[in-house]
mmCIF file of C-alpha atoms in Angstrom:
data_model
loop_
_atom_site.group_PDB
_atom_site.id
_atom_site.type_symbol
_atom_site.label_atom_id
_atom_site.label_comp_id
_atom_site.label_asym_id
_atom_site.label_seq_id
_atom_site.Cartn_x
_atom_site.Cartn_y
_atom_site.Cartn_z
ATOM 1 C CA UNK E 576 288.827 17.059 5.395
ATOM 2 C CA UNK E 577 290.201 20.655 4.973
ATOM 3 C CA UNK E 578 287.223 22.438 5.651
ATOM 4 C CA UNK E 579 286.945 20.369 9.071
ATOM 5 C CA UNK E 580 290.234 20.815 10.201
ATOM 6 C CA UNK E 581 290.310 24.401 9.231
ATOM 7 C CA UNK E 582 286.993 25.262 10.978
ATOM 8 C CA UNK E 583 288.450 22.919 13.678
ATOM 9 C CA UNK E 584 291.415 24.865 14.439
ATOM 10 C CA UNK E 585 288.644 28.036 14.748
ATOM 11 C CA UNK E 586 289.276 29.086 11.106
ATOM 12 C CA UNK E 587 285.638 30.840 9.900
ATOM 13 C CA UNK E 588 285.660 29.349 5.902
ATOM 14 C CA UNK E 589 284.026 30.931 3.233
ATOM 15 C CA UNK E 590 282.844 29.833 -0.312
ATOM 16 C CA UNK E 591 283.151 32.673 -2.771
ATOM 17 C CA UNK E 592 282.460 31.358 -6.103
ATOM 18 C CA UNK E 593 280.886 32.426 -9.714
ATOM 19 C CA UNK E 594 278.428 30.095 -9.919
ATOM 20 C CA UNK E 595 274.682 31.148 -8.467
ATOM 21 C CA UNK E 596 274.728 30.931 -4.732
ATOM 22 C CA UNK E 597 271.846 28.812 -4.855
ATOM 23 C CA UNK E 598 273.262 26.478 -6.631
ATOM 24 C CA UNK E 599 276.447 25.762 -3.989
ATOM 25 C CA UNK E 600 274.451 25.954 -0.932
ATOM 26 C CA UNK E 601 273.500 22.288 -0.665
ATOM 27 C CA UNK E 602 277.267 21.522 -0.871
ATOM 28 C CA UNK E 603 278.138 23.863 1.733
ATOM 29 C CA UNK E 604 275.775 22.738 4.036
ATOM 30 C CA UNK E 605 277.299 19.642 4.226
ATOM 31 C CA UNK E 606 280.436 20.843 4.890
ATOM 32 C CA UNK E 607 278.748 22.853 7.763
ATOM 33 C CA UNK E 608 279.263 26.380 5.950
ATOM 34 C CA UNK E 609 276.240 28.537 6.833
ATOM 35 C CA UNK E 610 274.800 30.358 3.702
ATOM 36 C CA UNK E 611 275.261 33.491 5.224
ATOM 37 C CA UNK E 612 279.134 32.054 4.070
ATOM 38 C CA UNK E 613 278.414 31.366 0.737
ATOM 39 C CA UNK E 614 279.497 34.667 -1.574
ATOM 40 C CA UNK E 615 278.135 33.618 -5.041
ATOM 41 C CA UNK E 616 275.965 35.534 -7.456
ATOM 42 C CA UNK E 617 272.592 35.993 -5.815
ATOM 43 C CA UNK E 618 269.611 35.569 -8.496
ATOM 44 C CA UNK E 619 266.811 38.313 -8.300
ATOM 45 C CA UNK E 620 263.294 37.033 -8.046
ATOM 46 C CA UNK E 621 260.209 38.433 -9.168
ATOM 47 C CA UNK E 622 257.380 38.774 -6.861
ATOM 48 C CA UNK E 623 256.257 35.250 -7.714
ATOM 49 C CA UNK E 624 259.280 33.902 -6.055
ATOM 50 C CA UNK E 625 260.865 32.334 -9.299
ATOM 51 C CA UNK E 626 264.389 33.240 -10.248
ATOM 52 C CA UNK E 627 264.618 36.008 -13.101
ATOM 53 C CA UNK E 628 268.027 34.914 -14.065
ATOM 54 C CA UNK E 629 269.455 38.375 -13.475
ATOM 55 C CA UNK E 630 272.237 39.133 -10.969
ATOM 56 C CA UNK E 631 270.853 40.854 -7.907
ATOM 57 C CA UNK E 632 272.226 44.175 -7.013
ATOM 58 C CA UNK E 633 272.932 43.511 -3.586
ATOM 59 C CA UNK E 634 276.256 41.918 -4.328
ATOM 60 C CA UNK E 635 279.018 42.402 -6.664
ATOM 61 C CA UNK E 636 279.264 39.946 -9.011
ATOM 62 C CA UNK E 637 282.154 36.948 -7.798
ATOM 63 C CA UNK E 638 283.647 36.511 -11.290
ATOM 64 C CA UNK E 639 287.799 38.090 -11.218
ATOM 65 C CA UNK E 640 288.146 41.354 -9.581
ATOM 66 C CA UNK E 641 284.440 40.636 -7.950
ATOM 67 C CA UNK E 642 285.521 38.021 -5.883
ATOM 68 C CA UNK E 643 287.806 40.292 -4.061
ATOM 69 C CA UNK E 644 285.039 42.875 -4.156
ATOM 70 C CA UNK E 645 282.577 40.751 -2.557
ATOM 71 C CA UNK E 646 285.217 40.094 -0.290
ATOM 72 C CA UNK E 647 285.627 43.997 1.014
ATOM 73 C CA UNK E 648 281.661 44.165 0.837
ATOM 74 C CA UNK E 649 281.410 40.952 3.318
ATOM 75 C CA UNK E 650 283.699 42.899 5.383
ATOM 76 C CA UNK E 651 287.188 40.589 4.929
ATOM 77 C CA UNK E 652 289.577 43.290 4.676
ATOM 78 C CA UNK E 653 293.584 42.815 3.769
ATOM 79 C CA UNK E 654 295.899 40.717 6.013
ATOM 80 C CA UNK E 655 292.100 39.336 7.467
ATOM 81 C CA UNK E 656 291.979 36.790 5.026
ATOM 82 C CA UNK E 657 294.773 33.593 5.749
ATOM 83 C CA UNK E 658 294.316 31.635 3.125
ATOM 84 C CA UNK E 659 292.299 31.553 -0.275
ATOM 85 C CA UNK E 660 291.764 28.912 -2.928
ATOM 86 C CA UNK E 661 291.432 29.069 -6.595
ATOM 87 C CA UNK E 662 291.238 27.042 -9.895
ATOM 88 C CA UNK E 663 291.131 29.381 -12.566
ATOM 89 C CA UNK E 664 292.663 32.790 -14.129
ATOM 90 C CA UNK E 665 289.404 34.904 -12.386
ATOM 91 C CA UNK E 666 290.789 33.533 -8.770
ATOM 92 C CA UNK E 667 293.786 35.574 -9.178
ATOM 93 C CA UNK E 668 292.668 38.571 -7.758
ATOM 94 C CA UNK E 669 291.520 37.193 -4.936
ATOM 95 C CA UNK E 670 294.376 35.034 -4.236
ATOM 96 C CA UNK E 671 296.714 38.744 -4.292
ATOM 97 C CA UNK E 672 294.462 39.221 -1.436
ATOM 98 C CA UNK E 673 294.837 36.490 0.900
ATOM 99 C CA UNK E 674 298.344 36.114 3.229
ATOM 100 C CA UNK E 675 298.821 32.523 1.509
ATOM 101 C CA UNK E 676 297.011 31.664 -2.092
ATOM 102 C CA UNK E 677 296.823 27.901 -3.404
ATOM 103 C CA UNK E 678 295.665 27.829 -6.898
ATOM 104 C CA UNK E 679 294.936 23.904 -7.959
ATOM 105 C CA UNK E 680 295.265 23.398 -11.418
ATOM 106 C CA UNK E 681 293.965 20.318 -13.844
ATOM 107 C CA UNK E 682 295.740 17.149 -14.718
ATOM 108 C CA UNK E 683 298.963 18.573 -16.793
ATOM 109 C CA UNK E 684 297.868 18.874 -20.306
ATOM 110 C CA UNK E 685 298.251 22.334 -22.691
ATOM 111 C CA UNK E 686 294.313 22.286 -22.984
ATOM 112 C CA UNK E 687 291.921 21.686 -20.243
ATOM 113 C CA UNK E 688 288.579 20.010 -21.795
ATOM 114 C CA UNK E 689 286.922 22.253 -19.229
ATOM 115 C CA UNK E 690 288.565 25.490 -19.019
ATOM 116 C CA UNK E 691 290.149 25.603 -22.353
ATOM 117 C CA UNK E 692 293.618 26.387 -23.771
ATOM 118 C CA UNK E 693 293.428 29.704 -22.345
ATOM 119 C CA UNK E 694 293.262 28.668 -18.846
ATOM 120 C CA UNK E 695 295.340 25.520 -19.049
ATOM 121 C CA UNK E 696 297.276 23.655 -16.301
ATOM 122 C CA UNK E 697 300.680 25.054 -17.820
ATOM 123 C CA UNK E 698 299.010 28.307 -17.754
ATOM 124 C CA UNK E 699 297.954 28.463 -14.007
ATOM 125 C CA UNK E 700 301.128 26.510 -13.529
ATOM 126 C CA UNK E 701 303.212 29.651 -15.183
ATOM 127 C CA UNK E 702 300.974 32.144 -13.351
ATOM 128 C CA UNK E 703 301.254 30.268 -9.712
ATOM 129 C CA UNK E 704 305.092 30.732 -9.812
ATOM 130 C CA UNK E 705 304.938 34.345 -10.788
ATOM 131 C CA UNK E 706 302.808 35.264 -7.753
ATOM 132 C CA UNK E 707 303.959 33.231 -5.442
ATOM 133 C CA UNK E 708 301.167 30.976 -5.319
ATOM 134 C CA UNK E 709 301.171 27.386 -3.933
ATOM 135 C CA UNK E 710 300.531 24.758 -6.450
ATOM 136 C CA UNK E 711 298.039 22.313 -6.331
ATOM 137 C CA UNK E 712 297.490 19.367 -9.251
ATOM 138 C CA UNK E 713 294.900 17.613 -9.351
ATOM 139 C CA UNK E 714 297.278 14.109 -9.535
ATOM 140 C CA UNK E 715 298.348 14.830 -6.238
ATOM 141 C CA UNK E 716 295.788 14.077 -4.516
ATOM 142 C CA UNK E 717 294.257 15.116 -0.982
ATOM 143 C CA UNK E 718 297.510 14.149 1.001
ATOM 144 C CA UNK E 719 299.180 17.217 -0.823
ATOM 145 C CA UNK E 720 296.250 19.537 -0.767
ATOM 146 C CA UNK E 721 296.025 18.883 3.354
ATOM 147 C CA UNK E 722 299.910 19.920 3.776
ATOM 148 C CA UNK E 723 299.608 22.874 2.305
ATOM 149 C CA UNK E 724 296.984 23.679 3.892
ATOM 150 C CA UNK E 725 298.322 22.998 7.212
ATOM 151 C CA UNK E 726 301.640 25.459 5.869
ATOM 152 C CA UNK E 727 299.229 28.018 4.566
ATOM 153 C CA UNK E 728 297.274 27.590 8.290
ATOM 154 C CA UNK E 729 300.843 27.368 10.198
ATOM 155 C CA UNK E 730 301.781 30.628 8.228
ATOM 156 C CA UNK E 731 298.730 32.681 9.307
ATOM 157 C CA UNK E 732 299.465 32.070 12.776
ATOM 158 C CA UNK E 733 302.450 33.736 12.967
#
């Protein structure tokens, strides 16, 4: 729903994530994102074609600072980029970036079974308010996560 109505309202949406590109592109072809919009770590390949499991250069790699990186190397520069997403301590630097940063954070416990204790929901919680961050919990569902969207999107108009 938010990637349609942001791409909709002529938005261009990016995926910039740590995981292997590869590995995301199926997902963001169904949301209609082109790969050429998909900033991930890009695997090297030996001549045979198979994957070497090494970064290639090409890129910075899109773990913290590297996400912003990728960013400048893509060509998004400063006030260019409206709105940014995150779920984790290594989004933050690319949340500073964007005019209006949501960082979503897991169902409120001191320990996330997935993250860990050092990247917690009270954590991102604490670190949201110091930057100015909207807040996103995962209990809140999509109704929440669409108007802030549409306040981030309203914001970046004007």
């Amino acid at each position: 729903d938010l990637v349609n109505r942001l791409r909709s309202g002529g938005w261009r949406v990016l995926i910039v994530t740590a995981s292997p590109a590869e590995a995301v592109l199926r997902g963001a072809q169904e949301l209609g994102i082109p790969e050429g919009d998909v900033l991930g770590v890009r695997l090297e390949f030996d001549p045979g074609g198979r994957a070497t499991g090494l970064p290639a250069p090409s890129m910075p790699l899109t773990w913290c600072e590297g996400k912003a990186a990728a960013l400048d190397a893509y060509g998004v520069v400063g006030g260019r980029l409206c709105l940014a997403v995150g779920n984790s301590m290594d989004d933050v630097p690319m949340l500073r970036r964007a005019q209006a940063g949501i960082l979503c954070v897991p169902r409120g416990s001191t320990e996330d079974r997935w993250t860990g204790e050092a990247e917690g929901a009270q954590r991102l919680a604490r670190v949201a308010a110091e930057e100015g961050f909207w807040l996103h919990e995962a209990t809140q569902g999509r109704e929440e996560y669409l108007r802030l969207a549409a306040e981030a999107e309203a914001s970046c108009e004007s």
